[in-house]
XYZ file of N, CA and C in Angstrom:
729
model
N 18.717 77.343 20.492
C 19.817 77.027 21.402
C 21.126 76.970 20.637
N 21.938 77.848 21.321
C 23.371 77.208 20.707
C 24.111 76.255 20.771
N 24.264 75.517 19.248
C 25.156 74.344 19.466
C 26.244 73.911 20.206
N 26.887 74.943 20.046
C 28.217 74.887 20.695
C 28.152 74.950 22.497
N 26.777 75.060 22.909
C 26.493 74.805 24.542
C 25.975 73.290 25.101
N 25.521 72.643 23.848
C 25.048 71.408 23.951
C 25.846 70.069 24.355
N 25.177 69.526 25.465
C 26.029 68.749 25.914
C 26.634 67.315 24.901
N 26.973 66.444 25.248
C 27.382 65.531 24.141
C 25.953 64.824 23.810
N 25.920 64.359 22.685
C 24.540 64.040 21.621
C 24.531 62.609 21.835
N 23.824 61.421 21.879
C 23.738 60.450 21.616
C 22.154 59.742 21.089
N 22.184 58.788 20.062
C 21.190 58.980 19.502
C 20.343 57.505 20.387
N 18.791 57.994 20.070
C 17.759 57.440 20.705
C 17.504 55.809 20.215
N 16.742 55.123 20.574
C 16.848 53.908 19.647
C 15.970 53.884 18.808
N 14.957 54.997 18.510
C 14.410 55.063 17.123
C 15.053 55.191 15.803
N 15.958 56.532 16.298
C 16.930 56.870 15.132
C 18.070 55.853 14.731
N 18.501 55.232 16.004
C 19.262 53.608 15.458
C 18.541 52.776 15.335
N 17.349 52.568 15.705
C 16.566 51.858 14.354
C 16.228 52.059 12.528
N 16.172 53.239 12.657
C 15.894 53.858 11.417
C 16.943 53.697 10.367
N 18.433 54.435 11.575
C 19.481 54.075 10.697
C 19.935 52.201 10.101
N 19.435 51.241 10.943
C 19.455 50.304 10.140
C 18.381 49.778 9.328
N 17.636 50.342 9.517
C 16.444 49.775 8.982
C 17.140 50.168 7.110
N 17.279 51.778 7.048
C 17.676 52.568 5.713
C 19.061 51.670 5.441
N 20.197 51.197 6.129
C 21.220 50.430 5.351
C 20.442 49.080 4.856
N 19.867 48.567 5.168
C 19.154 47.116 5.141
C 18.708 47.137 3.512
N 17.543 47.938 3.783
C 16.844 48.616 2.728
C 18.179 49.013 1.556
N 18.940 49.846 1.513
C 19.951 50.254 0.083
C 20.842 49.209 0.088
N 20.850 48.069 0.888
C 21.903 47.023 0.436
C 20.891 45.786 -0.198
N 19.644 45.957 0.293
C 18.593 45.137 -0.524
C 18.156 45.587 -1.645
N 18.657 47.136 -2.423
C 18.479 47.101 -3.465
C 19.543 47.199 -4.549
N 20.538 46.482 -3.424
C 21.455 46.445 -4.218
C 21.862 45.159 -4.398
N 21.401 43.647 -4.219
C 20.935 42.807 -4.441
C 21.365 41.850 -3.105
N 21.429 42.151 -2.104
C 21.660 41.914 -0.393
C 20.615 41.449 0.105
N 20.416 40.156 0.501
C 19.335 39.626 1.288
C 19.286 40.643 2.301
N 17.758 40.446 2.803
C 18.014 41.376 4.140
C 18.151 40.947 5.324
N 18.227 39.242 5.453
C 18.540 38.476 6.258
C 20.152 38.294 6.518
N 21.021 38.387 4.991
C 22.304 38.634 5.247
C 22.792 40.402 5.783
N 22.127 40.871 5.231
C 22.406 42.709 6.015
C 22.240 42.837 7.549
N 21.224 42.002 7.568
C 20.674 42.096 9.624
C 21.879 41.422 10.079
N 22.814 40.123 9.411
C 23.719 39.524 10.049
C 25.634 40.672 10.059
N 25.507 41.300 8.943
C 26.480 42.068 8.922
C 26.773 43.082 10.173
N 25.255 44.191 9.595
C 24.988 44.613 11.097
C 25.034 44.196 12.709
N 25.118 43.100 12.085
C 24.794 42.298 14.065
C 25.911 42.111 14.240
N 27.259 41.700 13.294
C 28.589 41.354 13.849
C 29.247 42.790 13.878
N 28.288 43.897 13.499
C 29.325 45.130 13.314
C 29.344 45.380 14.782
N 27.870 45.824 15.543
C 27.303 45.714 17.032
C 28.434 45.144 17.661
N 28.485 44.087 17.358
C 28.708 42.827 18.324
C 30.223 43.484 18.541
N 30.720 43.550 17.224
C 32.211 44.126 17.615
C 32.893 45.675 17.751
N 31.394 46.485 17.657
C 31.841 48.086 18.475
C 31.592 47.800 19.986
N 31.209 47.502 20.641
C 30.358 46.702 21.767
C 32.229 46.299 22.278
N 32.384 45.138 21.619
C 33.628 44.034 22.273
C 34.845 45.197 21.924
N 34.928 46.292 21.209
C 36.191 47.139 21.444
C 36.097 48.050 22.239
N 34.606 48.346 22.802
C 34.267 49.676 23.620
C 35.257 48.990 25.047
N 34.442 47.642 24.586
C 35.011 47.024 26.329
C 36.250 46.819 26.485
N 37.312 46.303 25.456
C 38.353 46.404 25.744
C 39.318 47.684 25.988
N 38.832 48.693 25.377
C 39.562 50.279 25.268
C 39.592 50.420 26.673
N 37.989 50.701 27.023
C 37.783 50.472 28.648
C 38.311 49.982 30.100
N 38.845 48.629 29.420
C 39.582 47.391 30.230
C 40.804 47.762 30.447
N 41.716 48.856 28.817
C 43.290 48.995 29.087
C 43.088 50.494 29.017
N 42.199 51.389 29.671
C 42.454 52.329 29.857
C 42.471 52.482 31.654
N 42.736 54.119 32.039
C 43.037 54.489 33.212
C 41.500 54.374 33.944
N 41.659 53.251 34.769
C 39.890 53.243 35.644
C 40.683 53.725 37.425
N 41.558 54.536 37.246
C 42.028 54.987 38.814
C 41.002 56.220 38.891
N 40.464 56.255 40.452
C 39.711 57.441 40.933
C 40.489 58.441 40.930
N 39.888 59.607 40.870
C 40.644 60.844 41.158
C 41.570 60.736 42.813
N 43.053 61.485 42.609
C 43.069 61.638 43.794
C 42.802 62.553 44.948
N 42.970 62.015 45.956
C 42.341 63.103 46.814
C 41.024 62.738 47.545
N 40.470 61.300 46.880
C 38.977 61.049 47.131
C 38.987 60.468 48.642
N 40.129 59.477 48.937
C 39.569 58.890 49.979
C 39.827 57.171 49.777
N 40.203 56.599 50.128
C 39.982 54.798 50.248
C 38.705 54.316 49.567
N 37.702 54.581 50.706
C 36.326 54.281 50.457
C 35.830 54.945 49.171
N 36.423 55.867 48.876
C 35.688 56.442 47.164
C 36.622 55.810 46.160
N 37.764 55.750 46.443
C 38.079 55.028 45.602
C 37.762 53.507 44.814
N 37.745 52.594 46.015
C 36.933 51.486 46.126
C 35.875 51.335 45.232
N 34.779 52.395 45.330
C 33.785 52.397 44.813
C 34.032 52.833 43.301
N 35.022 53.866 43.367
C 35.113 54.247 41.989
C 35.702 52.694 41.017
N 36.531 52.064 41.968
C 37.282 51.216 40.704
C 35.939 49.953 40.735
N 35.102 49.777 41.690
C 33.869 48.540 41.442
C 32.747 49.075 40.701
N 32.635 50.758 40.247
C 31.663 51.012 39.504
C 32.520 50.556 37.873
N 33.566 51.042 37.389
C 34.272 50.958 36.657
C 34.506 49.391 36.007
N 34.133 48.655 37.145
C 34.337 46.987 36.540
C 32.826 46.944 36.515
N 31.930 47.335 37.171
C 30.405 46.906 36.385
C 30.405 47.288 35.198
N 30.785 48.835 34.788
C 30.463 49.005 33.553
C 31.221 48.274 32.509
N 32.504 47.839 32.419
C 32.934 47.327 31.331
C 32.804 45.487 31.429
N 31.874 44.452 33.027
C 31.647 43.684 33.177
C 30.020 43.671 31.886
N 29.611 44.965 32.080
C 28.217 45.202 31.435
C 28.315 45.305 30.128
N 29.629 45.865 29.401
C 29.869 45.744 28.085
C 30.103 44.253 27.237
N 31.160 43.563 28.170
C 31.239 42.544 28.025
C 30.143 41.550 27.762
N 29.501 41.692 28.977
C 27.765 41.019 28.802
C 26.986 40.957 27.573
N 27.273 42.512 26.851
C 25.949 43.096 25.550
C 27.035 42.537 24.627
N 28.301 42.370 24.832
C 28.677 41.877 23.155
C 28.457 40.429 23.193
N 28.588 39.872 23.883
C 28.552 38.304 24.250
C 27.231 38.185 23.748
N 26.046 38.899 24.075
C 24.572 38.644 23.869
C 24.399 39.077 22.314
N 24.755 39.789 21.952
C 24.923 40.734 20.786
C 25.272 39.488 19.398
N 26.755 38.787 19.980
C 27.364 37.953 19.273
C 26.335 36.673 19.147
N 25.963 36.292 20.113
C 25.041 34.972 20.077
C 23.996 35.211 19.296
N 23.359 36.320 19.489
C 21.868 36.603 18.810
C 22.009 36.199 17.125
N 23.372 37.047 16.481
C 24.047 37.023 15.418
C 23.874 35.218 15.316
N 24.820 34.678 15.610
C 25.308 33.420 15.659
C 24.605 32.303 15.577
N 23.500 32.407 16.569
C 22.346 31.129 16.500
C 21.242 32.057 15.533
N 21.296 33.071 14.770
C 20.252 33.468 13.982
C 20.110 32.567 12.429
N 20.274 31.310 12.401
C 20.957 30.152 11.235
C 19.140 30.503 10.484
N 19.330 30.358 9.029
C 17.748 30.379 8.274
C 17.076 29.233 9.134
N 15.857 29.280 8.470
C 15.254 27.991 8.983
C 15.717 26.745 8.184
N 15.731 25.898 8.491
C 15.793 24.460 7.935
C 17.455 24.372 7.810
N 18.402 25.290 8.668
C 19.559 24.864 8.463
C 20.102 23.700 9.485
N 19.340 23.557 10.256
C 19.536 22.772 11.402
C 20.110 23.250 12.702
N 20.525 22.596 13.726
C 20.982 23.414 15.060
C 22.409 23.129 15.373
N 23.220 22.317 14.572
C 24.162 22.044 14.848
C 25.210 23.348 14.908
N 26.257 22.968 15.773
C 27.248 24.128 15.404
C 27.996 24.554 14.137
N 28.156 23.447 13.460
C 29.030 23.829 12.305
C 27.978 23.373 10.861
N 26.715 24.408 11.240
C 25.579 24.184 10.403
C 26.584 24.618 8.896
N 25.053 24.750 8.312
C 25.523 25.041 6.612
C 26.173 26.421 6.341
N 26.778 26.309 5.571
C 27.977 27.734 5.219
C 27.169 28.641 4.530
N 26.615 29.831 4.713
C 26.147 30.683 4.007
C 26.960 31.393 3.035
N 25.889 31.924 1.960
C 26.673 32.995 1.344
C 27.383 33.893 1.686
N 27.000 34.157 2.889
C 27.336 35.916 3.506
C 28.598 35.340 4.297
N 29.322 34.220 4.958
C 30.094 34.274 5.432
C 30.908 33.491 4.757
N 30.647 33.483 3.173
C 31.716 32.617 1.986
C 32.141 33.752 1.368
N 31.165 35.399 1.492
C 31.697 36.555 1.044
C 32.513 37.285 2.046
N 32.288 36.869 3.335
C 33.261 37.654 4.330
C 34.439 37.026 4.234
N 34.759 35.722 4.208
C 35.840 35.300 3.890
C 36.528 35.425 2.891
N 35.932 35.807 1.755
C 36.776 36.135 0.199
C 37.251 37.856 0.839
N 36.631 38.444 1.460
C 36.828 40.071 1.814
C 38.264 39.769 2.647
N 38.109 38.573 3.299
C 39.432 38.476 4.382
C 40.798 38.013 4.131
N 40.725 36.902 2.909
C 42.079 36.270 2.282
C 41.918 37.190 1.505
N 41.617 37.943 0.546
C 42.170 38.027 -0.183
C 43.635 39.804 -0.147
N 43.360 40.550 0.717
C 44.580 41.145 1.060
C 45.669 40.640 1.969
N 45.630 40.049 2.521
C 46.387 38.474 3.284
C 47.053 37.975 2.138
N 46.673 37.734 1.018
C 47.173 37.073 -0.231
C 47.821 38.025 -0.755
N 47.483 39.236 -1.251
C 48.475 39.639 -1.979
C 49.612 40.474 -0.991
N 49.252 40.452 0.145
C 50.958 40.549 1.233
C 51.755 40.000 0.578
N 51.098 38.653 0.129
C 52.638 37.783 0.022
C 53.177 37.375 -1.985
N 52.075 38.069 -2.403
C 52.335 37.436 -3.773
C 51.311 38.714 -4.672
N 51.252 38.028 -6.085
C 50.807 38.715 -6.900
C 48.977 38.131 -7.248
N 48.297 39.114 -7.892
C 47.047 38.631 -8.479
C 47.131 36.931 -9.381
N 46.048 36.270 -9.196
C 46.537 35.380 -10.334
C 44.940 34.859 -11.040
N 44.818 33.674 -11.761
C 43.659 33.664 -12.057
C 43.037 32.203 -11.270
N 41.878 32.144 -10.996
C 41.485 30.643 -10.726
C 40.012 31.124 -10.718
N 39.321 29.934 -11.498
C 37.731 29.818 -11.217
C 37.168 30.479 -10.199
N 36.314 31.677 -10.288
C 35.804 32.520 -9.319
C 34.539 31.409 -8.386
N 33.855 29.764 -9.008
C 33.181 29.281 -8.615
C 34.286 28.243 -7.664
N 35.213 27.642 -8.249
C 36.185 26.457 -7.365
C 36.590 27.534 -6.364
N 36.951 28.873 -6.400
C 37.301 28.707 -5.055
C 36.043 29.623 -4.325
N 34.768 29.161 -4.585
C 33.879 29.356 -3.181
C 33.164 28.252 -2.729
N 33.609 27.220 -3.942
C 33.782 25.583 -3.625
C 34.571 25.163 -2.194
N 35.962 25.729 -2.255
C 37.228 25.602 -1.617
C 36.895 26.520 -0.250
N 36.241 27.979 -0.193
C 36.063 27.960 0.659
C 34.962 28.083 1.466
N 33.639 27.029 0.974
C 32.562 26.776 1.799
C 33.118 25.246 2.464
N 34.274 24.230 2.008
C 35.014 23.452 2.523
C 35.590 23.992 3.591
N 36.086 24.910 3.789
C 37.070 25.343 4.565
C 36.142 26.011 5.791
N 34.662 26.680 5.509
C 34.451 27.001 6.852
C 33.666 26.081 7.172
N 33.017 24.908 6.753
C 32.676 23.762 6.926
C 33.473 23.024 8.425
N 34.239 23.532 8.244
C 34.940 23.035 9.674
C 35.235 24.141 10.654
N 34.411 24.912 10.423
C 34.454 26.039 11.708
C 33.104 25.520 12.061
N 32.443 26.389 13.764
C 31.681 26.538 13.867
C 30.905 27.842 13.800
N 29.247 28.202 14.026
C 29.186 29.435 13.845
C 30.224 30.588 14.490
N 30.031 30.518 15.303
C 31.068 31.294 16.337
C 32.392 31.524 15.912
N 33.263 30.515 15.551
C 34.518 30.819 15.095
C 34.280 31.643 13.463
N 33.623 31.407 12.780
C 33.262 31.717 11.163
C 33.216 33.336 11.391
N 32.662 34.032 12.697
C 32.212 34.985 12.955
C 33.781 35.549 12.920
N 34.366 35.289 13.949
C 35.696 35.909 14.098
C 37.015 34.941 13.275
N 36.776 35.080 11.839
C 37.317 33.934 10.888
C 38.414 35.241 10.312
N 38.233 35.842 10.100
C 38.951 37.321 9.845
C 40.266 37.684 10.092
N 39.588 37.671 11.687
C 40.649 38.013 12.743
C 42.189 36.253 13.064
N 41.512 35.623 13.029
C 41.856 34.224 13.029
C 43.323 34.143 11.940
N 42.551 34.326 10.638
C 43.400 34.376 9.794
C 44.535 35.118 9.276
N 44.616 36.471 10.081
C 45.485 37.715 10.121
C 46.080 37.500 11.036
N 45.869 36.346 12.386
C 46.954 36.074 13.062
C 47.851 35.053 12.734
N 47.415 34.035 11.784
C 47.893 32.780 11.185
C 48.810 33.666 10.482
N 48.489 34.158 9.333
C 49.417 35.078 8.338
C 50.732 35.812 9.022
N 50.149 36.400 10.131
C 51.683 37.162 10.605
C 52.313 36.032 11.719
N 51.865 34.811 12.082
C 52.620 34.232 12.871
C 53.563 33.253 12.055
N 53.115 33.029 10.774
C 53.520 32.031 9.661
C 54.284 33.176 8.950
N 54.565 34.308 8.697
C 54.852 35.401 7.338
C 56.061 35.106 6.971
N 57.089 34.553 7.299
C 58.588 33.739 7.077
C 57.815 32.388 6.095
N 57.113 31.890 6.742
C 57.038 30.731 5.996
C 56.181 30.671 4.656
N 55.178 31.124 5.195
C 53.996 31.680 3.680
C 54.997 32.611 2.339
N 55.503 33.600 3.256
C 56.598 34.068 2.372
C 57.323 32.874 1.080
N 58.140 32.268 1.715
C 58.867 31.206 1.098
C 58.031 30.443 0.088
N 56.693 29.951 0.603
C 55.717 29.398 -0.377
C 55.371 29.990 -1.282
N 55.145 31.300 -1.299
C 54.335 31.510 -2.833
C 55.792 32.413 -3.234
N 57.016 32.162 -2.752
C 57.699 32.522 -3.814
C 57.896 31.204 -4.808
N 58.072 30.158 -3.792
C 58.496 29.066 -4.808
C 57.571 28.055 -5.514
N 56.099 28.366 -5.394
C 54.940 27.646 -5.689
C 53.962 28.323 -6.612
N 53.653 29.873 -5.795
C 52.816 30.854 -6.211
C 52.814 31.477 -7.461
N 52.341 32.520 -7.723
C 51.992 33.631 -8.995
C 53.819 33.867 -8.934
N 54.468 33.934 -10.454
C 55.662 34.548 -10.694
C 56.681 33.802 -10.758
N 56.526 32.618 -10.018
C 57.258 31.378 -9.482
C 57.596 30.277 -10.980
N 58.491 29.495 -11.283
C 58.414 28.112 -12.183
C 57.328 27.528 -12.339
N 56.646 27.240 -11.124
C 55.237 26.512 -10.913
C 54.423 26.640 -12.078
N 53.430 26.036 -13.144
C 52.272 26.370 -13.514
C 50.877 26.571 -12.524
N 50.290 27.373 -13.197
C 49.049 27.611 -12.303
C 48.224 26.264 -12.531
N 48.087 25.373 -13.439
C 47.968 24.195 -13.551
C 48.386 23.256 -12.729
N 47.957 22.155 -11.863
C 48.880 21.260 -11.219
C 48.621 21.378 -9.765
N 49.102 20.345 -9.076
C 48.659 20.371 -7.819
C 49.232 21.177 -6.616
N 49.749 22.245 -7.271
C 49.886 23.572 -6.639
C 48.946 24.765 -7.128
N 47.981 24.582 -7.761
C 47.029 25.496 -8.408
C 46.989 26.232 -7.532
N 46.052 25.825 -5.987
C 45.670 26.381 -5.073
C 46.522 27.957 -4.673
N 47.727 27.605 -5.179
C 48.975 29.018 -3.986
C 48.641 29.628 -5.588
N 47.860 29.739 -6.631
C 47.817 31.071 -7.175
C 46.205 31.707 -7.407
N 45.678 31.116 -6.144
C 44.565 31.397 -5.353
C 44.384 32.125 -3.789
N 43.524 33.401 -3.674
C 43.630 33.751 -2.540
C 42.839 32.869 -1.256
N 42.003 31.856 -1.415
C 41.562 31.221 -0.918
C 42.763 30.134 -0.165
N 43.655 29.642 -0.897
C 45.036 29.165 -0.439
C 45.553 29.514 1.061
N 45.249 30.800 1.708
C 45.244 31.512 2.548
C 44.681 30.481 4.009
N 43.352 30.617 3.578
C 42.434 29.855 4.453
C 43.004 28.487 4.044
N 42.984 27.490 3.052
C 43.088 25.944 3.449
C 44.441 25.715 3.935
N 45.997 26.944 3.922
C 46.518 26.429 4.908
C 46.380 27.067 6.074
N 45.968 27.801 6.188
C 45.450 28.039 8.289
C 44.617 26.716 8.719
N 44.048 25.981 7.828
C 42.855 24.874 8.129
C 44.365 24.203 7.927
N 45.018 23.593 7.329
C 46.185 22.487 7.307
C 46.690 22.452 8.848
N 46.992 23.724 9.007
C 48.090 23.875 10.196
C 47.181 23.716 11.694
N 45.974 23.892 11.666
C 44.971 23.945 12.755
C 44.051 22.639 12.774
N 43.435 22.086 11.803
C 42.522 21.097 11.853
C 42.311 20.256 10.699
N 43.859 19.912 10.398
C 44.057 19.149 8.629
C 43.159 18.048 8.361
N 42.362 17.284 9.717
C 41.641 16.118 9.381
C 40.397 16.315 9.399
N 39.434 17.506 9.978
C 38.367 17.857 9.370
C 38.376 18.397 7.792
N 39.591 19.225 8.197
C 39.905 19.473 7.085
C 39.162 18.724 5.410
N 40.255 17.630 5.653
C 40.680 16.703 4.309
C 38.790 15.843 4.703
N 38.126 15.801 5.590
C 36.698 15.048 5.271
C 35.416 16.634 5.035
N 35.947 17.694 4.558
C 34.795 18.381 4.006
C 35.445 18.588 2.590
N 37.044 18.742 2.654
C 37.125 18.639 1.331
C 36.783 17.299 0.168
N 37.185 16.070 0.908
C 36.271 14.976 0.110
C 35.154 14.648 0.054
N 34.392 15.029 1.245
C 32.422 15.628 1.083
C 32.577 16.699 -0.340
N 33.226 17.794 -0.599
C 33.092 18.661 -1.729
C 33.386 18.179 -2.896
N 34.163 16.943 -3.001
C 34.626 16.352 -4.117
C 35.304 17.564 -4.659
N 36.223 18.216 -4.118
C 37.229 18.659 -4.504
C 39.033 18.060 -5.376
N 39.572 17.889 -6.176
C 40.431 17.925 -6.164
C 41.396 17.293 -5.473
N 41.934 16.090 -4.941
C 42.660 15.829 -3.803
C 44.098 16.396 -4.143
N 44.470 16.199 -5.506
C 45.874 16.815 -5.912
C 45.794 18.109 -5.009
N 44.967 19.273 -4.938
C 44.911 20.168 -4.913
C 45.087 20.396 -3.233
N 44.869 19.566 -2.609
C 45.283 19.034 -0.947
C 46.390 18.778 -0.771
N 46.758 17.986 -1.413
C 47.792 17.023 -1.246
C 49.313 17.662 -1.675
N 48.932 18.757 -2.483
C 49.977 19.822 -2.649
C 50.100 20.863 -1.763
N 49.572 21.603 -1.421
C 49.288 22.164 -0.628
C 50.169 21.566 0.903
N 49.565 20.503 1.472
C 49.752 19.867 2.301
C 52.059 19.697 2.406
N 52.065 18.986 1.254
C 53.232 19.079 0.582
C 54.390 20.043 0.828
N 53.890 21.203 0.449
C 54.798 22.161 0.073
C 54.574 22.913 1.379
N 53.488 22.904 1.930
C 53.268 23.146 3.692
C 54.334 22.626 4.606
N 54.422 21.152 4.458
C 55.390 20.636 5.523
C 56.669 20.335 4.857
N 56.957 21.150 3.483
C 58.524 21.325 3.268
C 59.400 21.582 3.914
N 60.744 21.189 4.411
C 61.708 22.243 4.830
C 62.228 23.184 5.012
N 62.233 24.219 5.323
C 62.348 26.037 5.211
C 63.521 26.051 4.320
C-alpha cells in the first residue's frame, strides 16, 4: 500500500505500552527507579491530556455553515463532550500519578518528599535563577535539604504542578527578584557566606515563592529540617525590603 494514501496513523495501546515499558527500562539503567520513571511518565500523560483539552477549549468548535440550527446545536454539544471527556482523563490521569505515594509513606496530603520531585524541582529553579543572576556555589546536599523543606509544605497535587507555580511567581515578582540578587546575590558586595547565602543559591527561588505564599508553614518545616534560621531570616529580610 502506498503511504502517502494512508489515512492518519495512531498508535494501539500495545505499542504505547511497549513504548513505556522501553523508556522505564533505559532510565532504569541508567540509575532511575522504575517507580520514579512510571511517575514522570504519568505527569507527562497527565499534561499532554490537560493541553489537548485546553487547545480544544480556545480553538474554533463553530459548526460548519450552512448546517441548520438543529445541527449546529448538536455540533457545538458533541464538541463540549469531547473536550468535557479530555478534561475527565487528565484529572484521572493526574490523581492516579498523585495518590501513587510508596508504601509506608502514609495517606496524608503533604506526605513525604520524594527524590523524584526534589529532582523536578532543582530542573525548575534552577533556569528561573539564572534569569536573574549568575552561577554560584552552595552545598549540592543543603540545598536538597532546603528544598525537601520547601515542598514539605505543598501537597501532592500542588508539588505536581510546582514548575508551573514557580514561573508564575518569577514573572509576577521579576522587578523585585531583579533588585534582590542584584544587591544580595552572585556579583553583588554580599559574601556568599552569611545570612544571605541562600540568594547565591538556585533553590532561593522556591523559599521565596514559599515566603510570599505560605511563610508560616514555611518557617515550621524549615525548623523540623534544622536548617539554618539566619538563612530564613535573611531571606525573609531582604524580601520585605523597600524597592
Amino acid at each position: 500500500m502506498n503511504a502517502a494514501g494512508e489515512g492518519p496513523q495512531q498508535l494501539d495501546a500495545v505499542s504505547v505500552l511497549n513504548a513505556k515499558t522501553t523508556l522505564v527500562q533505559l532510565l532504569e539503567r541508567a540509575g532511575v527507579r522504575p517507580a520514579d520513571a512510571e511517575e514522570l511518565i504519568g505527569l507527562v500523560e497527565a499534561g499532554a491530556v490537560a493541553v489537548a483539552h485546553r487547545e480544544l477549549g480556545a480553538g474554533n468548535t463553530a459548526a460548519p455553515e450552512g448546517k441548520g440550527e438543529l445541527y449546529a446545536a448538536g455540533w457545538l454539544d458533541g464538541a463540549r463532550a469531547v473536550t468535557d471527556g479530555l478534561a475527565e482523563i487528565a484529572e484521572r490521569t493526574l490523581h492516579r500519578v498523585v495518590a501513587g505515594a510508596p508504601a509506608g509513606a502514609g495517606t496524608d496530603e503533604r506526605r513525604y518528599v520524594s527524590r523524584m520531585e526534589v529532582e523536578r524541582a532543582k530542573v525548575a529553579v534552577t533556569p528561573l535563577y539564572l534569569a536573574f543572576t549568575t552561577e554560584s556555589d552552595l552545598d549540592p546536599e543543603v540545598s536538597e535539604q532546603v528544598l525537601t523543606a520547601v515542598l514539605g509544605t505543598l501537597g501532592a497535587r500542588q508539588r505536581a504542578g510546582y514548575a508551573g507555580q514557580l514561573a508564575r511567581f518569577a514573572s509576577d515578582h521579576r522587578a523585585h527578584l531583579e533588585r534582590l540578587y542584584a544587591g544580595y546575590g552572585p556579583g553583588s558586595a554580599t559574601a556568599i557566606h552569611g545570612r544571605y547565602s541562600l540568594l547565591h543559591s538556585p533553590t532561593s527561588v522556591a523559599v521565596l515563592e514559599r515566603l510570599a505564599v505560605a511563610p508560616t508553614a514555611l518557617r515550621e518545616k524549615w525548623d523540623a529540617a534544622e536548617l539554618p534560621p539566619a538563612w530564613l531570616d535573611g531571606l525573609t529580610t531582604a524580601w520585605g525590603a523597600p524597592a
